PDB file of C-alpha atoms in Angstrom:
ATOM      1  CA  UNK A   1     133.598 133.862  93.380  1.00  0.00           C
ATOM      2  CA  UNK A   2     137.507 134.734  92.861  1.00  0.00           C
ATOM      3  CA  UNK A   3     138.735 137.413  94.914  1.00  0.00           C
ATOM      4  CA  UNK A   4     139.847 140.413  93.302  1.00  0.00           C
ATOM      5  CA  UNK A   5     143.370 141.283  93.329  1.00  0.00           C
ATOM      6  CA  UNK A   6     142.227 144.683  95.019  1.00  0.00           C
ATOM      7  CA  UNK A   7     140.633 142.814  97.702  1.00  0.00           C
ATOM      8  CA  UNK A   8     142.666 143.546 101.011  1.00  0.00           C
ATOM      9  CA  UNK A   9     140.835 141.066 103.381  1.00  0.00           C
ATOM     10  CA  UNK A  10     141.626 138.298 100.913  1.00  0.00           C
ATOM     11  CA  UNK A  11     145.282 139.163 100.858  1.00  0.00           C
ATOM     12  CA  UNK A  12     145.863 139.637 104.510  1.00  0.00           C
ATOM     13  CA  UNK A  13     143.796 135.694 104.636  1.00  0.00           C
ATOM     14  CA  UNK A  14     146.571 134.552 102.255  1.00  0.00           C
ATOM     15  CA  UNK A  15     149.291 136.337 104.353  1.00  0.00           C
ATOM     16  CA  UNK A  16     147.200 134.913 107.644  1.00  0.00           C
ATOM     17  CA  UNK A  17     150.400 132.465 108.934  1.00  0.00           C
ATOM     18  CA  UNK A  18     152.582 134.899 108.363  1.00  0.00           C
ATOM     19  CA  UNK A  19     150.728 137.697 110.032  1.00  0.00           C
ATOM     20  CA  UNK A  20     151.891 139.461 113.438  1.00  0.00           C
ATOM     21  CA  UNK A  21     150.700 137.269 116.295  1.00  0.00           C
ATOM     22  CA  UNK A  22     149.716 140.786 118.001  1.00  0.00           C
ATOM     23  CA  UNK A  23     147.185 141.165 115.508  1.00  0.00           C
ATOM     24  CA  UNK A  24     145.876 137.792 115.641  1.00  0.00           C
ATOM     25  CA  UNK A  25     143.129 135.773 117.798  1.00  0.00           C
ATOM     26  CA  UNK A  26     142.120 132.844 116.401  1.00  0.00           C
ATOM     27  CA  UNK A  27     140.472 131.555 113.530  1.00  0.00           C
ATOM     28  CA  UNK A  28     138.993 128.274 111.809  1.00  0.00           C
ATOM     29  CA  UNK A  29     138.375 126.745 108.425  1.00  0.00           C
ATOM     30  CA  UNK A  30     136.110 129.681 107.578  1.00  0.00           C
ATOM     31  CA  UNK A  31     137.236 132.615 109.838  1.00  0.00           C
ATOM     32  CA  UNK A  32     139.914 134.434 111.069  1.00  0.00           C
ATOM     33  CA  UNK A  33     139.707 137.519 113.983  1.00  0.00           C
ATOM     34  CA  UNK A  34     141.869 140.107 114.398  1.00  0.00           C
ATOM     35  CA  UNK A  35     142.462 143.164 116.372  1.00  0.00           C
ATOM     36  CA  UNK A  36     141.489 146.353 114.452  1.00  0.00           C
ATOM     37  CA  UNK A  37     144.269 148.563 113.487  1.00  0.00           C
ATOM     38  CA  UNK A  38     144.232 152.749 113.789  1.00  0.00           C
ATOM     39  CA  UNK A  39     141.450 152.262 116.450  1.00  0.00           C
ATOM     40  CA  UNK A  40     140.534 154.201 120.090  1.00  0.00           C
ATOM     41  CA  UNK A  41     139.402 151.053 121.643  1.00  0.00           C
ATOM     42  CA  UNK A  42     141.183 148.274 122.654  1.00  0.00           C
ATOM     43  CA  UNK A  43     139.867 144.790 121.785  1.00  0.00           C
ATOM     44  CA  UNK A  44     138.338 146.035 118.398  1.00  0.00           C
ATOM     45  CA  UNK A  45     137.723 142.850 116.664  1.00  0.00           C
ATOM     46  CA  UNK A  46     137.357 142.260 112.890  1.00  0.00           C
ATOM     47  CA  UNK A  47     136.034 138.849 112.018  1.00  0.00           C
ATOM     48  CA  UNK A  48     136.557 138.201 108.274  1.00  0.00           C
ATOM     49  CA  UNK A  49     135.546 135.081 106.511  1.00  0.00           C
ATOM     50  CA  UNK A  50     138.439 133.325 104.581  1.00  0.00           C
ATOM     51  CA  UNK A  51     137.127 132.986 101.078  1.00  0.00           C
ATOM     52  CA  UNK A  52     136.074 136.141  99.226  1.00  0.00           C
ATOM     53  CA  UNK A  53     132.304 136.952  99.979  1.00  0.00           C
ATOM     54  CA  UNK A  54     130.935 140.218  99.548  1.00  0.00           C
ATOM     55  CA  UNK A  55     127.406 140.025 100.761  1.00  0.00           C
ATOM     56  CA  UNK A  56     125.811 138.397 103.665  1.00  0.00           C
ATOM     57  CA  UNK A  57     123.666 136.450 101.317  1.00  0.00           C
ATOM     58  CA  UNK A  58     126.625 134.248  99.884  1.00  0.00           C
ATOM     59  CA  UNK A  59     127.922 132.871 102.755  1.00  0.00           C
ATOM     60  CA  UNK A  60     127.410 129.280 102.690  1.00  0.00           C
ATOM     61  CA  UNK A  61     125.479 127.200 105.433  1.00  0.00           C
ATOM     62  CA  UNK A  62     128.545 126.311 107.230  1.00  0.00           C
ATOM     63  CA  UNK A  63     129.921 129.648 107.345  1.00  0.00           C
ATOM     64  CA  UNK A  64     126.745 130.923 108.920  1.00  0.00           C
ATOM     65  CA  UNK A  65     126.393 128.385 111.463  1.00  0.00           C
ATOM     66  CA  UNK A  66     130.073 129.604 112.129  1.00  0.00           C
ATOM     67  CA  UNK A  67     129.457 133.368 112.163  1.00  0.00           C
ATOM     68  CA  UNK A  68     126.841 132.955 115.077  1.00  0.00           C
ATOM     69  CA  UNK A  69     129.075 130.751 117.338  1.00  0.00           C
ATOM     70  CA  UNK A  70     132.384 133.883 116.946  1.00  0.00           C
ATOM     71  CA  UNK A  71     129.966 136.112 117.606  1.00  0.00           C
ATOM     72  CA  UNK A  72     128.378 134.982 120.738  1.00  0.00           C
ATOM     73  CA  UNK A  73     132.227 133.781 121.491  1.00  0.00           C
ATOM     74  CA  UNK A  74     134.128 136.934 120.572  1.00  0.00           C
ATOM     75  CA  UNK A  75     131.248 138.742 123.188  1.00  0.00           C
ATOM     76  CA  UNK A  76     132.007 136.434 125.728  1.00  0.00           C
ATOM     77  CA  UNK A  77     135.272 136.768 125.883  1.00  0.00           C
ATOM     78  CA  UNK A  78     135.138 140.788 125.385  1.00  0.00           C
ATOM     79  CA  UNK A  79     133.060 140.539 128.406  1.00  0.00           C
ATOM     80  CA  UNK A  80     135.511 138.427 130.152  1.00  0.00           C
ATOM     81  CA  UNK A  81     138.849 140.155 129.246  1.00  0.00           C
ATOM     82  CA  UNK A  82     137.585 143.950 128.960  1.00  0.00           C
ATOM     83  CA  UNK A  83     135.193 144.143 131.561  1.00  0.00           C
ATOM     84  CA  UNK A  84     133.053 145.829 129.020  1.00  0.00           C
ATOM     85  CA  UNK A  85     129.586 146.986 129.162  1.00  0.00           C
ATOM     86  CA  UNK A  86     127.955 145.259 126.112  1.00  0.00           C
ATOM     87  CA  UNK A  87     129.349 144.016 122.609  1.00  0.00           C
ATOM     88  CA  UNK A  88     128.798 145.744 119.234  1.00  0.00           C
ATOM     89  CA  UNK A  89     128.186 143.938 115.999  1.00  0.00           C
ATOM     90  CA  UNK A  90     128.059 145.670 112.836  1.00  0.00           C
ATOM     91  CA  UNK A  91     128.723 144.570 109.127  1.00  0.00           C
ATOM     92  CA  UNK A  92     128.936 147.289 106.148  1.00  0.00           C
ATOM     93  CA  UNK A  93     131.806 146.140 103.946  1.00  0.00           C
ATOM     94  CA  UNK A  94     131.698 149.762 101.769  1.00  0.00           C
ATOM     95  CA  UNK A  95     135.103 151.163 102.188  1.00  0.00           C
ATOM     96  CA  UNK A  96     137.420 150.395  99.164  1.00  0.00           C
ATOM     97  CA  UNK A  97     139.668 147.432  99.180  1.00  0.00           C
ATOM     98  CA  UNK A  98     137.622 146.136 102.462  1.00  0.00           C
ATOM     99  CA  UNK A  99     134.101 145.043  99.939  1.00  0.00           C
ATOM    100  CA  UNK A 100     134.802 141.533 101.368  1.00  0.00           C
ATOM    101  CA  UNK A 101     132.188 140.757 103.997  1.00  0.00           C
ATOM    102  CA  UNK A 102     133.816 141.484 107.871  1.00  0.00           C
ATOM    103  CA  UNK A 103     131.665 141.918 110.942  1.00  0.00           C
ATOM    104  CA  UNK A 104     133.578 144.690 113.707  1.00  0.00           C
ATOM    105  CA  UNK A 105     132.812 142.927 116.801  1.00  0.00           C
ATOM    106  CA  UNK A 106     133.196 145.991 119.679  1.00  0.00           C
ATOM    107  CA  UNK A 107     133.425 146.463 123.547  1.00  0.00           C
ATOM    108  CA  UNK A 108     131.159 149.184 124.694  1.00  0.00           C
ATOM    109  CA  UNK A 109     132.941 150.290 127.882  1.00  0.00           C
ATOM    110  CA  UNK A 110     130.882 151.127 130.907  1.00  0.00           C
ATOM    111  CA  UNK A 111     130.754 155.348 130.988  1.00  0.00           C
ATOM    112  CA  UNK A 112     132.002 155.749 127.303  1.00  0.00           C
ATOM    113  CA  UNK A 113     130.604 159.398 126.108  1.00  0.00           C
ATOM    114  CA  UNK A 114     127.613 159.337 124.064  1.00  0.00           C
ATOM    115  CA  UNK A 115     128.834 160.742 121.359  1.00  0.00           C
ATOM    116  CA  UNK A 116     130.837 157.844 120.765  1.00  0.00           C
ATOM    117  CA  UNK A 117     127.753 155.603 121.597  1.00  0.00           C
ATOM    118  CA  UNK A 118     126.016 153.020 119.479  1.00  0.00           C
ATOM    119  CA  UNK A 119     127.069 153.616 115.635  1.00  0.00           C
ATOM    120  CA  UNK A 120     128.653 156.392 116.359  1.00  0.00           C
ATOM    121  CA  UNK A 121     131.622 154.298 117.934  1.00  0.00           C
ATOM    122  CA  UNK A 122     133.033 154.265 114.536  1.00  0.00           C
ATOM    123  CA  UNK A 123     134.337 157.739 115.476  1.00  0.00           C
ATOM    124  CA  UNK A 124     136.983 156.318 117.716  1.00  0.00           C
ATOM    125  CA  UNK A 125     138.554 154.059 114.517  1.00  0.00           C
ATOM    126  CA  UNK A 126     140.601 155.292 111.910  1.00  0.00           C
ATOM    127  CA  UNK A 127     140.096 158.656 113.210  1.00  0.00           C
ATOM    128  CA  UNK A 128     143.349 160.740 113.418  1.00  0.00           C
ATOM    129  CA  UNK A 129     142.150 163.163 116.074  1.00  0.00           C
ATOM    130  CA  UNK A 130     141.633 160.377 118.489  1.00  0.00           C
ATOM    131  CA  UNK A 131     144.980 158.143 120.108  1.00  0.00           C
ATOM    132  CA  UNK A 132     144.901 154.630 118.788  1.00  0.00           C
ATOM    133  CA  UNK A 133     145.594 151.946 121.287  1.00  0.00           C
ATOM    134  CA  UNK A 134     149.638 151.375 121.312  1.00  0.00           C
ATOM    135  CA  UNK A 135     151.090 148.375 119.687  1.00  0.00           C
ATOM    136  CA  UNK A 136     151.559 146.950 123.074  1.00  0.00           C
ATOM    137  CA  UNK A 137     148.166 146.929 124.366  1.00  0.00           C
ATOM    138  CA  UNK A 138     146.843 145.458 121.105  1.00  0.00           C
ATOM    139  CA  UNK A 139     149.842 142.420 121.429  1.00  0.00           C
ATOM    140  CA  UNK A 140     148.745 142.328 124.968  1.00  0.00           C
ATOM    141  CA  UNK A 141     144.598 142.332 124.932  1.00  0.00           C
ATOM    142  CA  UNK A 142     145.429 139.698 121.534  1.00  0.00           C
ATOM    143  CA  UNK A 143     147.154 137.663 123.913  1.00  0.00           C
ATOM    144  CA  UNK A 144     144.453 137.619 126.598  1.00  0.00           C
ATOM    145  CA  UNK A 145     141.598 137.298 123.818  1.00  0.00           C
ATOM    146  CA  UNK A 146     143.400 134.098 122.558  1.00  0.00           C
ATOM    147  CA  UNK A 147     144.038 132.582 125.960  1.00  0.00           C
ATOM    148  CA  UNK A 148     140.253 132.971 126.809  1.00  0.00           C
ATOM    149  CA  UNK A 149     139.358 131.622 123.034  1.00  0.00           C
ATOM    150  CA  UNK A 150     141.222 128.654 123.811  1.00  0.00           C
ATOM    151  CA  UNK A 151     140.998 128.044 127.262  1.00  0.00           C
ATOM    152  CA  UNK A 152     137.111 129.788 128.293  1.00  0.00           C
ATOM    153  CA  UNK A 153     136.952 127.767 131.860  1.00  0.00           C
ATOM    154  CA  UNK A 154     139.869 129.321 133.088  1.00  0.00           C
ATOM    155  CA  UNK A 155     140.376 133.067 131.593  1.00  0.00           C
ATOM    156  CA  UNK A 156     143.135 135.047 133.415  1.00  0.00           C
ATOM    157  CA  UNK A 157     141.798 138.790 133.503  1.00  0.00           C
ATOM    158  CA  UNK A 158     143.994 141.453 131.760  1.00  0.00           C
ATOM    159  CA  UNK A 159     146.634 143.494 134.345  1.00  0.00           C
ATOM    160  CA  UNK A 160     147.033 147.308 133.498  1.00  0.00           C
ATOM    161  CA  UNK A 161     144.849 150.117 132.114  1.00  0.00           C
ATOM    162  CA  UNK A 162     141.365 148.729 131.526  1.00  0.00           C
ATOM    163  CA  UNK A 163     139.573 149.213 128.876  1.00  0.00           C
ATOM    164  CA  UNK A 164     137.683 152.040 129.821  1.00  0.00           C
ATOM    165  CA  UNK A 165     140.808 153.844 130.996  1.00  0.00           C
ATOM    166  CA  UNK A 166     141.555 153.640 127.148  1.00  0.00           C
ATOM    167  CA  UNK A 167     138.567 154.442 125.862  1.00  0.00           C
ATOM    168  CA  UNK A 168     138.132 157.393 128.560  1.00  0.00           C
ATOM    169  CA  UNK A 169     141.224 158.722 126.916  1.00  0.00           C
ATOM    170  CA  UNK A 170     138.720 160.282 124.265  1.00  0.00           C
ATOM    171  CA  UNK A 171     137.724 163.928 124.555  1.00  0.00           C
ATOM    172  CA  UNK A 172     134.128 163.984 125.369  1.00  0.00           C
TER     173      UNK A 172
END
């Protein structure tokens, strides 16, 4: 399947060396991760596959095999560098310009308000009443994400706010 010129995941995977390191994690020959933009909660992950795919369905046998390995990697290393409670997954593709299949890959933190809780965490991204996680803090949890990714036997844990203390910055 071509991707569509509309398609925004396949033109930020076209623009992917050129990209902000902030924003960037890691990737391989059929996935890139980022750090969400406009989010509440640092270490919001987006993992996006790098040919155009818009349902679960199409993804081919290596991609798949792929997708489970980030996943269970991407959680690991939330765990390690966020302290968090547990990892969300969740995959919709519906918003316009973002059909292309991506999976959100989350950090619960420990004591985050219920309200913000399960799939209701989707309140604290691209919402304009809540404070997104500076420029800074996404360049710096990136960095610490990508250290872990490439070097998981010897992770260095993140210095300043934690996680929660971002997070916690939400009215409850």
């Amino acid at each position: 399947m071509s991707a569509p010129s509309s398609c925004l995941s396949c033109t930020q995977n076209a623009e992917d060396t050129n990209r902000p390191r902030e924003n960037w994690i890691a990737s391989d020959d059929h996935w890139r991760v980022g750090h969400a933009v406009g989010t509440a909660v640092a270490g919001w992950l987006v993992l996006v596959p790098r040919r155009h795919v818009v349902t679960i369905a199409d993804l081919t046998d290596e991609e798949a095999a792929a997708l489970g390995t980030w996943q269970i990697r991407l959680s690991r290393a939330l765990h390690t560098v966020t302290g968090c409670a547990k990892t969300y997954v969740a995959q919709f593709a519906e918003v316009a310009g973002f059909e292309h299949v991506h999976f959100h890959v989350v950090p619960r933190a420990h004591g985050l308000p219920h309200q913000f809780q399960g799939p209701r965490i989707f309140g604290l991204l691209g919402n304009p009443d809540q404070p997104c996680v500076t420029p800074a803090e996404v360049a710096r949890i990136s960095a610490a994400l990508h250290a872990y990714l490439h070097h998981p036997l010897s992770p260095a844990p993140m210095a300043g706010p934690s996680h929660d203390q971002v997070v916690r910055a939400a009215p409850k």
